[in-house]
Short mmCIF file of C-alpha atoms in Angstrom, two decimals:
data_model
loop_
_atom_site.label_atom_id
_atom_site.label_comp_id
_atom_site.label_asym_id
_atom_site.label_seq_id
_atom_site.Cartn_x
_atom_site.Cartn_y
_atom_site.Cartn_z
CA MET A 1 72.46 104.06 129.28
CA SER A 2 74.32 102.01 126.34
CA ALA A 3 77.24 103.64 123.57
CA ALA A 4 74.64 103.23 121.33
CA ASP A 5 71.76 105.29 123.61
CA LEU A 6 74.42 108.27 124.00
CA ALA A 7 75.06 108.34 120.34
CA ASP A 8 71.56 108.83 119.60
CA PHE A 9 71.10 111.55 122.80
CA ARG A 10 73.90 113.29 121.15
CA ALA A 11 72.48 113.34 117.91
CA ASP A 12 69.20 114.86 119.14
CA VAL A 13 71.19 117.40 120.92
CA ARG A 14 72.83 118.03 117.83
CA ALA A 15 69.66 118.69 115.67
CA TRP A 16 68.40 120.77 118.64
CA CYS A 17 70.98 123.10 118.64
CA ARG A 18 70.96 123.48 114.67
CA ALA A 19 67.05 124.31 115.37
CA HIS A 20 66.86 126.54 118.51
CA ILE A 21 70.20 128.49 119.02
CA PRO A 22 70.07 132.13 117.50
CA SER A 23 72.49 132.69 115.08
CA ASP A 24 72.59 136.72 115.69
CA TRP A 25 72.68 136.30 119.36
CA ARG A 26 76.32 137.15 119.78
CA ALA A 27 75.24 140.82 117.97
CA ALA A 28 72.31 141.53 119.41
CA GLN A 29 73.74 140.93 122.94
CA THR A 30 76.92 143.03 122.25
CA GLY A 31 75.81 146.25 123.50
CA ALA A 32 72.19 145.34 124.73
CA THR A 33 70.41 147.35 127.23
CA ASP A 34 69.89 145.72 130.61
CA ALA A 35 66.29 145.23 129.74
CA GLU A 36 66.80 143.23 126.54
CA PHE A 37 69.75 141.40 128.25
CA VAL A 38 67.53 139.97 131.24
CA ALA A 39 64.39 139.23 128.40
CA PHE A 40 67.25 137.21 126.29
CA GLN A 41 67.85 135.55 129.44
CA GLN A 42 64.64 134.51 130.07
CA ALA A 43 63.64 133.51 126.88
CA TRP A 44 66.76 131.19 126.22
CA PHE A 45 66.25 129.68 129.83
CA GLN A 46 62.63 128.52 128.71
CA GLU A 47 63.68 126.97 125.28
CA LEU A 48 66.00 125.26 127.70
CA ARG A 49 63.53 123.92 129.31
CA GLY A 50 61.31 123.17 126.96
CA ALA A 51 63.46 120.77 125.66
CA GLY A 52 64.71 119.16 128.72
CA TYR A 53 67.82 120.76 128.68
CA ALA A 54 67.66 123.56 131.63
CA VAL A 55 68.27 121.53 134.61
CA PRO A 56 69.77 118.16 133.77
CA HIS A 57 71.67 118.07 137.15
CA TRP A 58 68.23 118.09 139.05
CA PRO A 59 66.26 115.04 140.34
CA ALA A 60 63.93 113.75 137.74
CA GLU A 61 61.15 114.31 139.92
CA TRP A 62 62.19 118.16 139.47
CA GLY A 63 62.72 118.29 135.78
CA GLY A 64 66.17 116.44 135.69
CA GLY A 65 67.55 113.38 136.21
CA MET A 66 70.25 113.32 133.49
CA SER A 67 73.21 110.74 133.82
CA VAL A 68 76.41 112.56 134.28
CA ALA A 69 77.61 111.15 130.56
CA GLN A 70 74.13 113.00 129.48
CA GLN A 71 75.16 116.05 130.90
CA THR A 72 78.67 115.96 129.63
CA VAL A 73 77.31 115.16 126.04
CA LEU A 74 74.79 118.31 126.59
CA TYR A 75 77.60 120.57 127.62
CA ARG A 76 79.87 120.00 124.97
CA GLU A 77 77.26 120.24 122.53
CA LEU A 78 75.82 123.37 123.71
CA ALA A 79 79.50 124.83 123.63
CA ALA A 80 80.23 123.08 120.31
CA HIS A 81 77.29 124.73 118.79
CA ASP A 82 78.09 128.38 120.29
CA ALA A 83 74.89 128.72 122.76
CA PRO A 84 74.34 131.48 125.26
CA ARG A 85 75.05 131.14 128.79
CA LEU A 86 72.27 130.91 131.59
CA VAL A 87 74.23 133.52 133.00
CA LEU A 88 71.35 135.05 134.69
CA ALA A 89 69.83 131.99 136.29
CA PHE A 90 73.23 130.30 137.17
CA VAL A 91 72.63 131.32 140.86
CA ALA A 92 69.60 129.78 141.08
CA ILE A 93 69.49 126.47 139.11
CA HIS A 94 72.64 125.69 140.59
CA HIS A 95 73.62 127.19 144.33
CA ALA A 96 69.86 127.55 145.56
CA ALA A 97 68.55 124.55 143.87
CA ALA A 98 71.30 122.39 145.72
CA THR A 99 71.14 124.29 149.08
CA LEU A 100 67.28 123.45 149.11
CA LEU A 101 67.45 119.74 148.08
CA ALA A 102 70.02 119.19 150.33
CA ALA A 103 68.96 120.92 153.86
CA GLY A 104 65.68 122.91 152.52
CA THR A 105 62.22 121.94 153.89
CA ASP A 106 59.26 120.28 151.40
CA ALA A 107 57.42 123.57 151.75
CA GLN A 108 60.90 125.66 150.86
CA ARG A 109 61.12 123.31 147.85
CA GLU A 110 57.53 123.24 146.71
CA ARG A 111 57.28 127.45 146.91
CA HIS A 112 61.03 127.88 145.02
CA LEU A 113 61.93 124.82 142.63
CA PRO A 114 58.94 125.44 140.13
CA ALA A 115 59.44 129.27 140.70
CA ILE A 116 63.09 128.67 139.65
CA LEU A 117 61.88 126.84 136.64
CA ASP A 118 59.58 129.51 135.47
CA GLY A 119 62.43 132.27 135.89
CA GLU A 120 62.94 133.11 139.08
CA ILE A 121 66.52 134.51 139.68
CA TRP A 122 68.47 134.60 142.86
CA VAL A 123 71.90 136.12 144.28
CA GLN A 124 74.14 134.91 146.70
CA GLY A 125 74.24 137.15 149.46
CA PHE A 126 77.69 135.86 151.21
CA SER A 127 80.80 138.15 151.05
CA GLU A 128 81.27 141.16 152.97
CA PRO A 129 82.95 144.14 153.14
CA ASP A 130 85.35 143.85 156.37
CA ALA A 131 85.41 139.73 156.36
CA GLY A 132 87.86 139.68 153.02
CA SER A 133 88.65 135.74 152.49
CA ASP A 134 87.45 134.95 156.10
CA LEU A 135 83.63 134.21 155.45
CA ALA A 136 82.87 133.32 158.68
CA ALA A 137 83.97 136.59 160.15
CA LEU A 138 80.85 137.89 158.66
CA ARG A 139 78.89 141.11 160.57
CA THR A 140 75.75 141.00 159.28
CA THR A 141 73.01 140.40 162.18
CA ALA A 142 69.54 138.70 162.44
CA ARG A 143 67.85 139.17 165.29
CA ARG A 144 65.32 137.05 166.23
CA GLN A 145 62.01 139.24 167.00
CA GLY A 146 58.87 136.94 167.38
CA ASP A 147 58.45 134.56 163.78
CA ALA A 148 60.82 136.41 162.29
CA TYR A 149 64.22 137.91 161.41
CA VAL A 150 65.24 141.27 161.46
CA VAL A 151 68.75 141.72 159.71
CA ASN A 152 70.88 144.49 159.27
CA GLY A 153 74.27 144.81 157.22
CA GLN A 154 76.00 145.11 153.81
CA LYS A 155 77.10 142.35 151.56
CA VAL A 156 79.02 142.43 148.80
CA TRP A 157 80.19 140.78 145.36
CA ALA A 158 76.82 139.90 144.89
CA SER A 159 76.52 138.55 141.49
CA GLY A 160 73.39 139.40 139.27
CA ALA A 161 71.85 140.96 142.44
CA ALA A 162 70.14 143.92 140.50
CA HIS A 163 68.19 141.23 138.69
CA ALA A 164 67.78 139.29 141.95
CA ASP A 165 64.17 137.98 143.30
CA GLN A 166 65.43 135.87 145.97
CA CYS A 167 68.89 136.42 147.84
CA LEU A 168 70.36 133.15 149.80
CA LEU A 169 71.79 135.15 152.85
CA LEU A 170 73.81 134.18 155.42
CA ALA A 171 73.72 136.41 158.88
CA ARG A 172 75.18 136.41 162.14
CA THR A 173 72.17 134.96 164.92
CA ASP A 174 74.54 134.44 167.95
CA PRO A 175 77.09 137.35 168.47
CA ALA A 176 78.43 135.32 171.79
CA ALA A 177 78.96 131.78 169.85
CA PRO A 178 81.98 131.09 168.19
CA LYS A 179 81.96 132.39 164.84
CA ARG A 180 81.09 129.37 162.48
CA ARG A 181 78.79 128.38 164.99
CA GLY A 182 76.41 131.45 165.13
CA ILE A 183 75.29 131.99 161.76
CA SER A 184 72.07 131.41 159.93
CA TYR A 185 71.05 130.73 156.48
CA LEU A 186 68.09 132.59 155.50
CA LEU A 187 66.08 133.19 152.31
CA MET A 188 65.17 136.57 151.70
CA ASP A 189 62.79 137.94 149.27
CA MET A 190 64.64 140.82 147.51
CA ARG A 191 61.67 143.11 146.96
CA SER A 192 61.75 143.37 150.78
CA PRO A 193 61.59 146.88 152.49
CA GLY A 194 65.29 147.64 154.00
CA VAL A 195 66.64 146.07 150.63
CA GLU A 196 69.14 148.67 148.59
CA VAL A 197 71.11 147.21 145.76
CA ARG A 198 74.12 149.18 144.09
CA PRO A 199 75.80 147.92 141.03
CA ILE A 200 79.84 147.97 141.26
CA ARG A 201 81.15 148.99 138.27
CA GLN A 202 84.13 146.82 136.77
CA ALA A 203 87.50 147.09 134.77
CA THR A 204 85.66 145.43 132.00
CA GLY A 205 82.61 147.79 131.75
CA GLU A 206 79.90 145.88 132.92
CA SER A 207 78.26 145.84 136.74
CA HIS A 208 77.68 141.85 137.35
CA PHE A 209 78.47 142.48 140.86
CA CYS A 210 76.36 144.64 143.12
CA GLU A 211 76.57 145.29 146.59
CA ILE A 212 73.54 145.17 149.14
CA PHE A 213 72.61 147.22 151.89
CA LEU A 214 70.17 145.35 154.67
CA ASP A 215 68.42 147.83 156.92
CA ASP A 216 65.68 146.72 159.13
CA VAL A 217 64.85 143.77 156.74
CA VAL A 218 62.20 141.41 157.89
CA ILE A 219 62.69 138.00 157.16
CA PRO A 220 59.76 135.39 158.27
CA ALA A 221 61.05 132.69 160.61
CA GLY A 222 60.06 129.92 158.09
CA ASN A 223 62.62 130.94 155.67
CA LEU A 224 65.42 129.66 157.88
CA VAL A 225 66.98 126.72 156.17
CA GLY A 226 68.39 124.20 158.62
CA PRO A 227 68.74 124.64 162.12
CA GLU A 228 69.44 128.08 163.59
CA HIS A 229 73.06 129.12 164.09
CA ASP A 230 73.86 126.10 161.72
CA GLY A 231 74.04 128.07 159.00
CA TRP A 232 77.85 127.53 158.27
CA ARG A 233 76.93 124.05 157.53
CA VAL A 234 74.62 124.61 155.48
CA ALA A 235 76.77 127.33 153.14
CA GLN A 236 79.26 124.02 152.90
CA GLU A 237 76.63 122.57 150.28
CA THR A 238 76.16 125.85 148.45
CA LEU A 239 79.93 126.29 148.23
CA GLY A 240 80.82 122.54 147.55
CA THR A 241 78.25 123.12 144.10
CA GLU A 242 79.72 126.51 143.52
CA ARG A 243 83.21 124.25 143.30
CA GLY A 244 81.94 121.32 141.68
CA MET A 245 79.01 120.61 140.29
CA THR A 246 79.17 124.18 138.20
CA MET A 247 82.68 123.51 136.80
CA LEU A 248 80.90 120.27 134.72
CA GLU A 249 79.46 122.75 132.29
CA LEU A 250 82.37 125.34 132.75
CA ALA A 251 85.46 122.80 131.74
CA GLU A 252 83.01 121.79 128.67
CA ARG A 253 82.96 125.71 127.68
CA LEU A 254 86.23 126.69 128.36
CA GLY A 255 87.53 123.01 125.76
CA ASN A 256 84.71 123.27 123.25
CA GLY A 257 84.50 127.13 123.07
CA GLY A 258 87.56 129.23 124.38
CA PHE A 259 90.01 126.65 123.36
CA ARG A 260 88.84 126.04 119.51
CA TRP A 261 88.94 130.01 119.19
CA LEU A 262 91.83 130.52 120.39
CA VAL A 263 93.14 127.73 117.78
CA GLU A 264 91.48 129.23 115.40
CA ALA A 265 93.16 132.91 116.41
CA CYS A 266 96.28 131.34 116.04
CA ALA A 267 95.75 129.93 112.60
CA ARG A 268 95.05 133.51 111.69
CA PRO A 269 97.51 135.46 109.05
CA GLY A 270 98.44 138.11 110.24
CA ARG A 271 99.44 141.38 107.63
CA ASP A 272 102.72 139.56 106.94
CA GLY A 273 101.01 136.89 105.90
CA THR A 274 102.43 134.40 108.59
CA ALA A 275 100.12 132.99 111.30
CA PRO A 276 100.86 132.66 115.46
CA LEU A 277 100.88 128.75 114.30
CA ASP A 278 103.47 128.84 112.12
CA ASP A 279 105.71 129.23 115.46
CA SER A 280 106.96 126.09 117.22
CA ARG A 281 106.45 127.82 120.57
CA VAL A 282 102.88 128.93 119.91
CA ARG A 283 102.19 125.03 118.72
CA ASP A 284 103.87 124.12 122.14
CA ARG A 285 101.80 126.25 124.08
CA LEU A 286 98.69 124.94 122.67
CA ALA A 287 99.48 121.52 123.52
CA GLU A 288 100.42 122.20 126.96
CA LEU A 289 97.01 124.12 127.07
CA GLU A 290 94.87 121.02 125.27
CA THR A 291 96.40 118.72 127.97
CA GLU A 292 95.46 121.03 131.00
CA VAL A 293 91.80 121.09 129.30
CA THR A 294 91.58 117.52 129.01
CA GLY A 295 92.61 117.03 132.36
CA LEU A 296 90.18 119.23 134.16
CA ARG A 297 87.51 118.19 131.78
CA ALA A 298 88.29 114.34 133.22
CA LEU A 299 88.45 115.93 136.47
CA CYS A 300 85.15 117.49 136.75
CA ALA A 301 83.47 114.20 135.24
CA ASP A 302 84.85 112.12 138.08
CA LEU A 303 83.79 114.61 140.85
CA VAL A 304 80.25 114.68 139.88
CA ALA A 305 79.90 111.12 139.17
CA ASN A 306 81.52 110.50 142.27
CA ASP A 307 78.77 109.85 145.32
CA ALA A 308 81.62 110.07 147.81
CA PRO A 309 84.19 112.86 146.93
CA GLY A 310 87.31 113.47 149.20
CA PRO A 311 86.95 116.57 150.91
CA ALA A 312 89.04 118.77 149.12
CA ASP A 313 88.17 117.24 145.75
CA ALA A 314 85.80 120.32 144.51
CA SER A 315 88.31 122.51 145.87
CA ILE A 316 90.96 121.18 143.50
CA VAL A 317 88.57 121.62 140.31
CA LYS A 318 87.41 125.12 141.09
CA LEU A 319 91.22 125.91 141.78
CA TYR A 320 92.37 124.25 138.51
CA TYR A 321 89.98 125.64 136.51
CA SER A 322 90.04 129.48 137.74
CA GLU A 323 94.01 129.47 137.17
CA LEU A 324 93.79 127.87 133.85
CA LEU A 325 91.35 130.20 132.31
CA GLN A 326 93.36 133.01 133.41
CA ARG A 327 96.73 131.16 131.81
CA MET A 328 94.21 130.48 128.48
CA THR A 329 92.79 134.19 128.34
CA ASP A 330 96.11 135.41 128.77
CA PHE A 331 97.73 133.52 125.69
CA GLY A 332 94.87 134.57 124.07
CA ALA A 333 95.33 138.26 124.79
CA GLN A 334 99.13 138.31 124.12
CA ILE A 335 97.70 136.39 120.33
CA ALA A 336 95.00 138.93 119.65
CA GLY A 337 98.10 141.15 120.24
CA PRO A 338 96.91 145.14 120.49
CA ALA A 339 94.22 145.21 118.69
CA ALA A 340 92.31 143.37 121.02
CA HIS A 341 92.58 146.11 123.27
CA THR A 342 90.88 148.37 121.18
CA VAL A 343 87.56 146.05 121.80
CA LEU A 344 85.51 147.43 124.26
CA ARG A 345 82.42 145.36 124.82
CA LYS A 346 81.46 141.60 124.83
CA PRO A 347 78.06 139.63 124.53
CA LEU A 348 76.05 139.66 127.56
CA SER A 349 75.29 136.00 127.62
CA SER A 350 78.59 134.75 126.59
CA GLY A 351 81.11 132.77 128.89
CA TRP A 352 84.19 133.61 130.39
CA GLU A 353 86.02 132.94 127.42
CA SER A 354 83.75 134.79 124.83
CA GLY A 355 86.80 135.29 122.11
CA ALA A 356 87.30 139.04 123.54
CA TRP A 357 90.62 137.96 124.74
CA VAL A 358 91.64 141.12 126.57
CA LEU A 359 88.22 141.72 128.26
CA ASP A 360 88.15 137.71 129.16
CA PHE A 361 91.49 138.13 130.74
CA VAL A 362 90.72 140.98 132.96
CA GLY A 363 87.46 139.18 134.11
CA SER A 364 89.32 135.87 134.57
CA TRP A 365 90.56 136.77 137.66
CA GLU A 366 87.30 137.34 139.17
CA TRP A 367 86.83 133.62 139.14
CA THR A 368 89.92 133.20 141.53
CA ILE A 369 87.31 135.11 144.31
CA PRO A 370 84.04 133.51 144.27
CA GLY A 371 83.25 130.42 146.55
CA GLY A 372 86.40 130.46 148.11
CA THR A 373 89.85 132.42 146.95
CA SER A 374 92.47 130.34 145.54
CA GLU A 375 94.16 130.77 148.89
CA ILE A 376 91.39 129.81 150.79
CA GLN A 377 91.23 126.71 147.99
CA ARG A 378 94.85 125.87 148.82
CA SER A 379 94.13 125.98 153.18
CA ILE A 380 91.03 123.57 152.25
CA ILE A 381 93.40 120.83 149.99
CA GLY A 382 96.14 120.93 152.66
CA GLU A 383 94.23 120.45 155.43
CA ARG A 384 91.37 118.65 154.34
CA GLY A 385 92.90 116.94 151.42
CA LEU A 386 96.66 116.51 152.70
CA GLY A 387 96.10 116.03 156.31
CA LEU A 388 98.47 119.09 156.92
CA PRO A 389 98.66 121.07 160.58
CA ARG A 390 95.76 123.76 160.36
CA GLU A 391 97.28 127.33 159.64
CA PRO A 392 98.51 129.19 162.50
CA LYS A 393 95.82 131.91 163.52
CA ALA A 394 97.22 135.56 164.37
CA VAL A 395 97.12 136.22 168.00
#
């Protein structure tokens, strides 16, 4: 696409944003009920879908087909115009779609990709209570019985499970195999008998995460993704998406939403008539953060555009984003001062940097966990990226 074509595309997106983004969505989503949140998210997804903006990263035959340059422009304009985020569809349009496109069968793609476009909500069932950061230590079992698997176990930290229709599930199908080789990857209908979801109340007051209890849940063998016992390899596709593709939008949100609000907060005069921006130390810190955000956005664009990324590139981006998010929201909480501690609610469809700085800072810590903790990312960078010796295992 030429520069002129890209400029035309940007103008189209801007015009669409001005016409379609609800001006009052932040007020409407602050204190909204669960049902109002779900209804708003579903309606906003269809609004974006109607414009061709819901799944720009998917292949063209499935409704996407945008170049990386177009995706960057789209995400930048949506963030700059303060559009709501697709919080509920996040796992479906990124993790589930990437997994199905890379390792699913034609039947699985035909079944689920159109359903996702119609609003099917997905959750990722990977983490377990006793596995910690070692995902391969999972204990949930899937026992083959005829043309189905019978699943028993427990998952935790499942984002949005309370609303999910489908689950990307990892379960152990060969207990005797080395732990990374005896795992299978299954698609589970969340309405199946034996599935129980319990929301977890977080420090921010939200219940975004849930526990999932699985008691003799029957999953058809046709819902197996990839070869049996080879789910660890398939899961790397899902995790790679979480560490890489999703970051393109999040980086633009951080730069065009979070940082812009931070600068505005710094320019706002206090009771004594002075503004934080009058302090040279604040200006220096803003310059540092802007430099970091610019670097992050360049890293993300390079990763997504690269057909053969390095073995640790996605981990570098994920680690950098999550820790930069903490640094920025931490500084935002300092600038906002004690009054920010009285803000107890934020808009439900906002991003990780909503401008409610204390809540954003508390919530930012969760980003060092999903897709592999920061410690896991550092191990991947060291071992796969730098070729360092593998971390010694406890005897």
